[in-house]
CSV table of C-alpha atoms in Angstrom, one decimal:
chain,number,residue,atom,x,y,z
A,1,UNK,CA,-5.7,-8.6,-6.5
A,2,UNK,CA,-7.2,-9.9,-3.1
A,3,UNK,CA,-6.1,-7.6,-0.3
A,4,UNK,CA,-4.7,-4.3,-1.9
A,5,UNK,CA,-2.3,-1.9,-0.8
A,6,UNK,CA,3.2,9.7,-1.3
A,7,UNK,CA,6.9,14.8,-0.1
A,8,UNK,CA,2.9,15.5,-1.4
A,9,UNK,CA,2.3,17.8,-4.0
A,10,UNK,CA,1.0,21.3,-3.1
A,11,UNK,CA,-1.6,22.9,-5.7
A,12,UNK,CA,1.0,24.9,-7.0
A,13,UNK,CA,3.9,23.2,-6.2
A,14,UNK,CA,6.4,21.8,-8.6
A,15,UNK,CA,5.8,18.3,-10.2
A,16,UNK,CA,8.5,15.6,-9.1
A,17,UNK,CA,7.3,13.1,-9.7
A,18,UNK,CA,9.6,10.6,-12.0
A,19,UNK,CA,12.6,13.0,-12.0
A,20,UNK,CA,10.1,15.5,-14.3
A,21,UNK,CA,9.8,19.0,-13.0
A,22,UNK,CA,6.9,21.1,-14.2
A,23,UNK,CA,5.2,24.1,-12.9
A,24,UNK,CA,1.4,23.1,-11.9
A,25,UNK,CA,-1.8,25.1,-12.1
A,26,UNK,CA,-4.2,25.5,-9.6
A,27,UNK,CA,-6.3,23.3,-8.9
A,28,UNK,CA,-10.1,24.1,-10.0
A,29,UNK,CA,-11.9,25.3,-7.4
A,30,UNK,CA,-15.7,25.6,-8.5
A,31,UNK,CA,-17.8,23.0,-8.1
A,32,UNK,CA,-21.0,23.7,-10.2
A,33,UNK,CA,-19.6,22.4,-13.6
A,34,UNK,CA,-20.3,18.7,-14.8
A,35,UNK,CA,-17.5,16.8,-16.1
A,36,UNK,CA,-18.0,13.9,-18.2
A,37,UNK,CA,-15.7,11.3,-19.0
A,38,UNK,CA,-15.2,7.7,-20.4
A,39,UNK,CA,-14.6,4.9,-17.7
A,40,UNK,CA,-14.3,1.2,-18.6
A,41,UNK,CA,-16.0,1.5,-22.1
A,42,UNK,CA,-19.1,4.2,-20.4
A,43,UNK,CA,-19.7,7.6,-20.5
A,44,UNK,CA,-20.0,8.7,-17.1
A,45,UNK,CA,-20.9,12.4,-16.2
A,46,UNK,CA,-20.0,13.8,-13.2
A,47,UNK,CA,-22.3,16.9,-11.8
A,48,UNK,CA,-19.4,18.3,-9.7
A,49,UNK,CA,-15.8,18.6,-8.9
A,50,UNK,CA,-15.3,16.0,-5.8
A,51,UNK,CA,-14.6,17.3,-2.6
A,52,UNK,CA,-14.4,14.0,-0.2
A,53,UNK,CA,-12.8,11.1,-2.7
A,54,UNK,CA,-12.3,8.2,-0.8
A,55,UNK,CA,-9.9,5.5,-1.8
A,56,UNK,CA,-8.9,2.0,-2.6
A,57,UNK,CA,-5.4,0.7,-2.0
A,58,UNK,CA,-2.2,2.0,-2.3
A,59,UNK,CA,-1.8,2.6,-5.9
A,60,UNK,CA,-5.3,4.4,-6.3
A,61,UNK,CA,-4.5,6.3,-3.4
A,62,UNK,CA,-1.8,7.7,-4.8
A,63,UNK,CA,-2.4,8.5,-8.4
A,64,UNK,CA,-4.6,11.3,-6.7
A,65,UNK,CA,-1.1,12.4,-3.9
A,66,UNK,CA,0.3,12.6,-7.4
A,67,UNK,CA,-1.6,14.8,-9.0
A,68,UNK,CA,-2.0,17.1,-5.9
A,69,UNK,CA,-5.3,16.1,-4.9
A,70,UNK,CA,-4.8,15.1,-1.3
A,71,UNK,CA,-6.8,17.9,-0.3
A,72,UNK,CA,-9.6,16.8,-2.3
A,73,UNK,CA,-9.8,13.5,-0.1
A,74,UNK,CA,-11.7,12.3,2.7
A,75,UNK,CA,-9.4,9.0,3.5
A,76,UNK,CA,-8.3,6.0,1.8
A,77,UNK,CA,-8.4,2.0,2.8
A,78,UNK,CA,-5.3,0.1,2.1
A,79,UNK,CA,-3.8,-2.8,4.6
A,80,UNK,CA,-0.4,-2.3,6.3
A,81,UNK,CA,1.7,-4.7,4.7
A,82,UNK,CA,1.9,-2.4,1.2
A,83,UNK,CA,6.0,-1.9,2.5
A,84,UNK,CA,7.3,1.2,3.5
A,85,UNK,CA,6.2,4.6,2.7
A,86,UNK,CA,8.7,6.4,4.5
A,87,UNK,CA,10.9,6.9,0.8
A,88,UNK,CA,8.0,7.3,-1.4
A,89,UNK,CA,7.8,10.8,-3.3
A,90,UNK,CA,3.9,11.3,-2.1
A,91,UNK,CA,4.8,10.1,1.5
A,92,UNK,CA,3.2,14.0,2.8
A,93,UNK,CA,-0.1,12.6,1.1
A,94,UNK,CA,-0.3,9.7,3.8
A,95,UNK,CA,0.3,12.0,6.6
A,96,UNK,CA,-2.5,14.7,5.1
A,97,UNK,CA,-5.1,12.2,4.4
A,98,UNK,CA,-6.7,9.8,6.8
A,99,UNK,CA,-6.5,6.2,6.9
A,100,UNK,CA,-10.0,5.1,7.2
A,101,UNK,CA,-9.3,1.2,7.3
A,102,UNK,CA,-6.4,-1.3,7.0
A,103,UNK,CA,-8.6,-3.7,5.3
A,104,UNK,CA,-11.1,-2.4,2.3
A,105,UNK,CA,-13.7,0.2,1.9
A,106,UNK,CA,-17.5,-0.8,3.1
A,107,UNK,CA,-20.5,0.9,2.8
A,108,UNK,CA,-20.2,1.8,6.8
A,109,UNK,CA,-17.0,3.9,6.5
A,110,UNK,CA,-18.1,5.5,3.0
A,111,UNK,CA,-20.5,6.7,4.3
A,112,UNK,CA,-19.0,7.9,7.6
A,113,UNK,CA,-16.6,9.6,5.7
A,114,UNK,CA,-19.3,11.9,4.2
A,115,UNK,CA,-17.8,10.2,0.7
A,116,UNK,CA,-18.6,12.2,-2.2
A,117,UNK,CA,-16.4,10.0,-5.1
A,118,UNK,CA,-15.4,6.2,-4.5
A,119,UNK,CA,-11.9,5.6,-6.4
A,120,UNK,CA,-11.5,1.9,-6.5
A,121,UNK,CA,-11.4,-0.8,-9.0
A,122,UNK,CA,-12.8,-4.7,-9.5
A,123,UNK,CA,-10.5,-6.1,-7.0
A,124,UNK,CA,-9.4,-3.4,-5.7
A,125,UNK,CA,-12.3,-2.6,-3.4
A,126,UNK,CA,-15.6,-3.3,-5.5
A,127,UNK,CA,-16.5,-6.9,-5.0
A,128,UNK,CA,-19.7,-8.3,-5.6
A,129,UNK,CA,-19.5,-10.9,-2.1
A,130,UNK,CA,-20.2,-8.4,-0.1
A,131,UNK,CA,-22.3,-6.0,-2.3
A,132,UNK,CA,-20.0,-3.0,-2.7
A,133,UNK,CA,-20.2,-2.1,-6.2
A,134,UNK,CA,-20.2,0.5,-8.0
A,135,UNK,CA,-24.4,0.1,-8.6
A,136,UNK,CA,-24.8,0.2,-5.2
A,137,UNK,CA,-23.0,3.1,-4.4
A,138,UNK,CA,-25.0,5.2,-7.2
A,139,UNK,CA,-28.4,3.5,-5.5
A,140,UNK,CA,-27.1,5.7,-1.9
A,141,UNK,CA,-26.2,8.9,-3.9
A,142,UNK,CA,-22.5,8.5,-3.9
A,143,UNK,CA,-20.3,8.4,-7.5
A,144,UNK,CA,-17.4,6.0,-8.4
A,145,UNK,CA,-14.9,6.1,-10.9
A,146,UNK,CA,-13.2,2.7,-11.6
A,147,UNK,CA,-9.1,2.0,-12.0
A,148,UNK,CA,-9.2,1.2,-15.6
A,149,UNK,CA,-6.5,-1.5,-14.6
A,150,UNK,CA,-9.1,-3.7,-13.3
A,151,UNK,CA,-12.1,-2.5,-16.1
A,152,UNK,CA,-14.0,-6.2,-16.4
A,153,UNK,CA,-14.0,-7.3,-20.3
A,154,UNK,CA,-16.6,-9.1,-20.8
A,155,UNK,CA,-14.6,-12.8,-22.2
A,156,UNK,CA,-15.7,-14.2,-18.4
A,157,UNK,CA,-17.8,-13.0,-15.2
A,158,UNK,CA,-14.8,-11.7,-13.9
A,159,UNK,CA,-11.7,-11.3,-16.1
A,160,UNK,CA,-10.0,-8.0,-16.4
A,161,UNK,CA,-8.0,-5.5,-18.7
A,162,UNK,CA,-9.2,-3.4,-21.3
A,163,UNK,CA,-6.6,-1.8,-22.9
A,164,UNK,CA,-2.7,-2.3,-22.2
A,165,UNK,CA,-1.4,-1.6,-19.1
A,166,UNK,CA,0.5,1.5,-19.1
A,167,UNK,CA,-2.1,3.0,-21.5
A,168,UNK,CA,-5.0,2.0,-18.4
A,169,UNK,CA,-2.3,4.5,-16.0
A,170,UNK,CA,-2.6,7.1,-18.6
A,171,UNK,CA,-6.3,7.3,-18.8
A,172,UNK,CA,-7.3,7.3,-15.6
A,173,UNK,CA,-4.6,10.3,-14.8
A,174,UNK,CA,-6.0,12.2,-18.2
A,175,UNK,CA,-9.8,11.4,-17.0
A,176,UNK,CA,-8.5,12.2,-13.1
A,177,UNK,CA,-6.7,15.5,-14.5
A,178,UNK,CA,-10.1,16.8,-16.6
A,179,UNK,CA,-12.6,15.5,-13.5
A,180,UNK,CA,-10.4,18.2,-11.0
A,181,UNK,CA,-9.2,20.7,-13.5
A,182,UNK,CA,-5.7,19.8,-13.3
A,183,UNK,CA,-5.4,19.0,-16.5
A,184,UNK,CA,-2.1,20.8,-17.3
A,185,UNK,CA,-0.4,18.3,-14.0
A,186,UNK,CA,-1.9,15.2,-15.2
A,187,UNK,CA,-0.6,16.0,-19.0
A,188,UNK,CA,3.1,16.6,-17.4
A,189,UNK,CA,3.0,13.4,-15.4
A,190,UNK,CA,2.6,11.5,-18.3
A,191,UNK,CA,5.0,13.2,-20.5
A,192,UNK,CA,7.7,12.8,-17.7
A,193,UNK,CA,6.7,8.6,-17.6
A,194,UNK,CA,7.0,8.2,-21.4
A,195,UNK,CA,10.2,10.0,-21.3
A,196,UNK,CA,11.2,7.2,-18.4
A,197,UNK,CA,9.6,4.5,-19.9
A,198,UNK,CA,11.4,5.2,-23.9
A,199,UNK,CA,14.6,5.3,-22.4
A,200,UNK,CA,14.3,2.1,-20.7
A,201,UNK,CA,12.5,0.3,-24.0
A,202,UNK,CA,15.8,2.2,-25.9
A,203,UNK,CA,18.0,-0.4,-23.7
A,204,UNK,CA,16.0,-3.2,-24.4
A,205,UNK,CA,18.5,-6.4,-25.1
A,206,UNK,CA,18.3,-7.8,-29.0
A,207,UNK,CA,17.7,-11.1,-27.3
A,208,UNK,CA,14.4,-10.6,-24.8
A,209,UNK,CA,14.5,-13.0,-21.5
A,210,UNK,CA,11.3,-14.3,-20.9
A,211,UNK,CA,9.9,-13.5,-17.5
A,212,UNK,CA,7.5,-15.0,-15.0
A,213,UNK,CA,5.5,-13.1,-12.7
A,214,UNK,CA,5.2,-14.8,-9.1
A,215,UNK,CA,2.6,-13.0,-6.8
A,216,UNK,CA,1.8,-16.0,-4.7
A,217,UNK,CA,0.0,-19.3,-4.6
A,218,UNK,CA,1.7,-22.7,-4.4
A,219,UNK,CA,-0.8,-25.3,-5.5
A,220,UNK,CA,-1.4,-22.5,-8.1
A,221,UNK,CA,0.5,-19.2,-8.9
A,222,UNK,CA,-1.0,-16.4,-9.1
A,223,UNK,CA,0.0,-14.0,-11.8
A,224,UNK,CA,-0.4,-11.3,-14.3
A,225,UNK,CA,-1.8,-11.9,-17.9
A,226,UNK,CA,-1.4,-9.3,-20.8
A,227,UNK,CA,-3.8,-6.8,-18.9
A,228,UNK,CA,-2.2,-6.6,-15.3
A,229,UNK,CA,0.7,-3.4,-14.9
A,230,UNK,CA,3.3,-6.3,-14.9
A,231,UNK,CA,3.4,-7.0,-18.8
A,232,UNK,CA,4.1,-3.8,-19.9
A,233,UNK,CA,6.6,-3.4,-17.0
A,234,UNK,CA,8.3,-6.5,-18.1
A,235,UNK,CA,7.6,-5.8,-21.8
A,236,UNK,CA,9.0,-1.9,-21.4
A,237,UNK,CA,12.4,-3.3,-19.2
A,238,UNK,CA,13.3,-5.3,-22.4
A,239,UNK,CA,11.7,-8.9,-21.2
A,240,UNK,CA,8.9,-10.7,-22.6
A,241,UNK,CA,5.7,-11.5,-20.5
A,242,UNK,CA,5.3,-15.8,-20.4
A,243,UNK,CA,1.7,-15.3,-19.6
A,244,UNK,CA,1.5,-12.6,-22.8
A,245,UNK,CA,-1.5,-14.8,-23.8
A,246,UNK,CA,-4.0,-15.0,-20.9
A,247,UNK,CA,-6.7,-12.3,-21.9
A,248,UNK,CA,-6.8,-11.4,-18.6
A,249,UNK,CA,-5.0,-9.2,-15.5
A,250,UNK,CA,-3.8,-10.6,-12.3
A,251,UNK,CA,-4.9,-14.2,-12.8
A,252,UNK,CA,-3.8,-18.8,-11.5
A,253,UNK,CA,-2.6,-20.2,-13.8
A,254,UNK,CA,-1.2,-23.7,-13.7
A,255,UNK,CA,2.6,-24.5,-12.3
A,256,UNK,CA,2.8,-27.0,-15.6
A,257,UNK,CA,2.5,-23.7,-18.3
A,258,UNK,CA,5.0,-22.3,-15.9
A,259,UNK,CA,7.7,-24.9,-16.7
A,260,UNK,CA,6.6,-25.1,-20.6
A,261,UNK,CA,7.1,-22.1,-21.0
A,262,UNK,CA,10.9,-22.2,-19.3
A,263,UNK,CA,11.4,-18.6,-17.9
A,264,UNK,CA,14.7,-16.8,-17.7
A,265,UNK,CA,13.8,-14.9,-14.5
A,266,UNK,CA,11.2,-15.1,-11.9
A,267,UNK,CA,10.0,-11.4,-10.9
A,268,UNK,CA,8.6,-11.6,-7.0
A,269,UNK,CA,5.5,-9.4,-5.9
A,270,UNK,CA,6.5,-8.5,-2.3
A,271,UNK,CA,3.8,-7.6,-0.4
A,272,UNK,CA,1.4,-9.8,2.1
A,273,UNK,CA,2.3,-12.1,5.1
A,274,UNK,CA,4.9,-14.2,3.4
A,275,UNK,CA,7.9,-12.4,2.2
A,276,UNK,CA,9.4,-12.1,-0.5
A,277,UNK,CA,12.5,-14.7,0.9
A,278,UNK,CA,10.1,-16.8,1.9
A,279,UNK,CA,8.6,-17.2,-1.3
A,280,UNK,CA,11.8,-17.1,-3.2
A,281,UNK,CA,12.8,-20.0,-1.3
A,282,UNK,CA,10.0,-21.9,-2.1
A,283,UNK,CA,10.6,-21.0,-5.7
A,284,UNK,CA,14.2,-22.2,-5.8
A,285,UNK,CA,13.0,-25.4,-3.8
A,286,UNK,CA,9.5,-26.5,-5.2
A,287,UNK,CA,10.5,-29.9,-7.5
A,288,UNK,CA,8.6,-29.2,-10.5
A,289,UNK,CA,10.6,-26.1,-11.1
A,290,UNK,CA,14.0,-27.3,-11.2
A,291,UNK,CA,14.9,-27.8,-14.2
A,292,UNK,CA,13.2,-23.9,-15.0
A,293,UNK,CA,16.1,-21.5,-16.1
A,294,UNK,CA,15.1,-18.8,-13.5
A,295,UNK,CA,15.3,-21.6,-10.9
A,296,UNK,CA,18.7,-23.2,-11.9
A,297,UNK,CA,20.5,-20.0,-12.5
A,298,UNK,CA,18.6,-18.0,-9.6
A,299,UNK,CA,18.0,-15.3,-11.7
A,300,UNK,CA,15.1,-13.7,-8.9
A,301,UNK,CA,14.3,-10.3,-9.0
A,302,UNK,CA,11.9,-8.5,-6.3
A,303,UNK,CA,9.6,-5.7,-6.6
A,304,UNK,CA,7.2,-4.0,-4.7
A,305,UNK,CA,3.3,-4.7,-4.9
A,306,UNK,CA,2.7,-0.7,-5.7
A,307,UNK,CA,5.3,-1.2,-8.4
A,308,UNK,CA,3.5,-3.9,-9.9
A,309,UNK,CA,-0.2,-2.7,-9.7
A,310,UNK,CA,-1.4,0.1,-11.8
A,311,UNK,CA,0.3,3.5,-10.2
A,312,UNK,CA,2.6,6.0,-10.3
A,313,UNK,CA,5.4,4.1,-9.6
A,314,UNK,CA,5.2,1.8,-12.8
A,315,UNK,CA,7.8,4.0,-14.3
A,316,UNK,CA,10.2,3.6,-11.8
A,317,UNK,CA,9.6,-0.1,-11.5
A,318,UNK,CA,10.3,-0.4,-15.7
A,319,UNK,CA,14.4,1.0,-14.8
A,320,UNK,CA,14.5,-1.3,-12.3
A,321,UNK,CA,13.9,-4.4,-13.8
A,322,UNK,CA,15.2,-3.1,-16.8
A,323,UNK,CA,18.9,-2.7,-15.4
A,324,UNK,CA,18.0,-6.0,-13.7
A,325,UNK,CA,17.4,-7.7,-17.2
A,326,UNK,CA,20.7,-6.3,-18.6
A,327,UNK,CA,22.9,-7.3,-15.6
A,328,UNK,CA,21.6,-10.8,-15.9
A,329,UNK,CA,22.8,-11.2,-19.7
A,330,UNK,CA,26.2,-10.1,-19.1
């Protein structure tokens, strides 16, 4: 997406992250061994354990604040207007790490920040407009690893999604968890979302609403095809994805497939200059969607932008919507 948006977890704290406690191990502290994983489809080797990551956005930020990694950070970029971190489990991470920039990473403050690992994704930091990619990084010494979310998969210049979503969160913590020797961590983390995430699916209604995604737009809405967090979040809360089809992550589609396709509930992104009320009521008012189910029965549902984009929250967002889902059938 265009402009993308943590008590932290000490190195041998206890994991509490989704509800799941677990004893952690240290983290590793050498930094002579090379590491080498599998990012977007490429075998990347890594000569040492990072000691300055920088980061992209709030849901890359805090995949590392949940694995205990804050101290292995150098500052992260992410806009303001991600929603409040006050009640977030990582929010110690935010106040430990420093905010390098309120809009997206550049080359300048990278650099500045002595940067020695770039944690971002397609659209979630690299762009090619303005020439910070991942290439030109590696050409001024500096590694990346890229949110699998947002791996580019070859059907177009610039589609996204590899694999599905909630599989893309549990790569990157695996490949995050063998990088920094916290292995053990990243291994509980994921145990403790599956556990969330089946006992959500095991509520899942016999008869499956069909839900739109809404992130913005009005000539256009922007959305999320099968390869963006929100189809697995939707598919995982007992609803079915209407955009299922487009090979692609967060995507425009056109406002005529929205009606054809006749949604039972219209899931809001919240994040950005207009608010979630202000684009509900454009929903509920915009002609062509009258006669939509969601519309006529105001069946609206808002979550967070860091619940919809690939992080450590997706669990959480998957009970949500999924008690959401079942209150709307009754």
């Amino acid at each position: 997406m265009r402009k993308l948006l943590p008590a932290a977890l000490a190195l041998a704290a206890t994991l509490t992250a989704s509800g799941c406690g677990a004893t952690v191990e240290p983290a590793e502290s050498t930094t002579s061994h090379a590491v080498t994983l599998t990012n977007c489809g490429r075998k990347v080797t890594y000569d040492k354990v990072p000691q300055r990551v920088v980061t992209n956005d709030v849901g890359i930020t805090e995949l590392m604040f949940a694995l205990g990694l804050e101290d292995r950070m150098a500052g992260f970029a992410m806009p303001d207007d991600k929603g409040d971190l006050n009640g977030v489990p990582w929010k110690d991470g935010y106040d430990r790490v420093k905010w390098l920039s309120k809009d997206q990473l550049t080359k300048e403050n990278v650099l500045d920040a002595r940067a020695d690992l770039v944690f971002a994704g397609w659209n979630y930091g690299f762009r090619e407009d303005s020439g910070f990619t991942p290439d030109a990084l590696h050409k001024l010494g500096i590694p990346t690893y890229t949110l699998t979310e947002s791996c580019r998969n070859g059907r177009t210049e610039t589609s996204r999604g590899i694999m599905p979503p909630l599989e893309a969160l549990y790569t990157d913590l695996t490949n995050l968890g063998k990088l920094f020797g916290v292995e053990k961590r990243a291994a509980a983390l994921i145990a403790g979302f599956r556990k969330e995430v089946a006992a959500v699916h095991d509520k899942a209604p016999a008869e499956r609403p069909k839900v739109f995604l809404y992130d913005s737009g009005q000539d256009q809405p922007f959305t999320s095809g099968r390869y963006a967090a929100p189809e697995q979040i939707i598919s995982e809360a007992g609803g079915v994805n209407v955009m299922h089809d487009v090979d692609d992550s967060w995507t425009t589609v056109g406002w005529e497939s929205v009606v054809e396709r006749d949604p039972d509930v219209i899931v809001i992104c919240d994040y950005g200059d207009v608010s979630a009320e202000r684009k509900k009521k454009f929903l509920l008012s915009y002609a062509p969607l009258r006669n939509v189910s969601a519309v006529k029965h105001r069946r609206i549902f808002v979550l967070d932008y860091v619940d919809l984009v690939e992080s450590p929250r997706n669990p959480s967002a998957i009970a949500r919507l999924g008690a959401y889902l079942r209150s709307a059938q009754r």
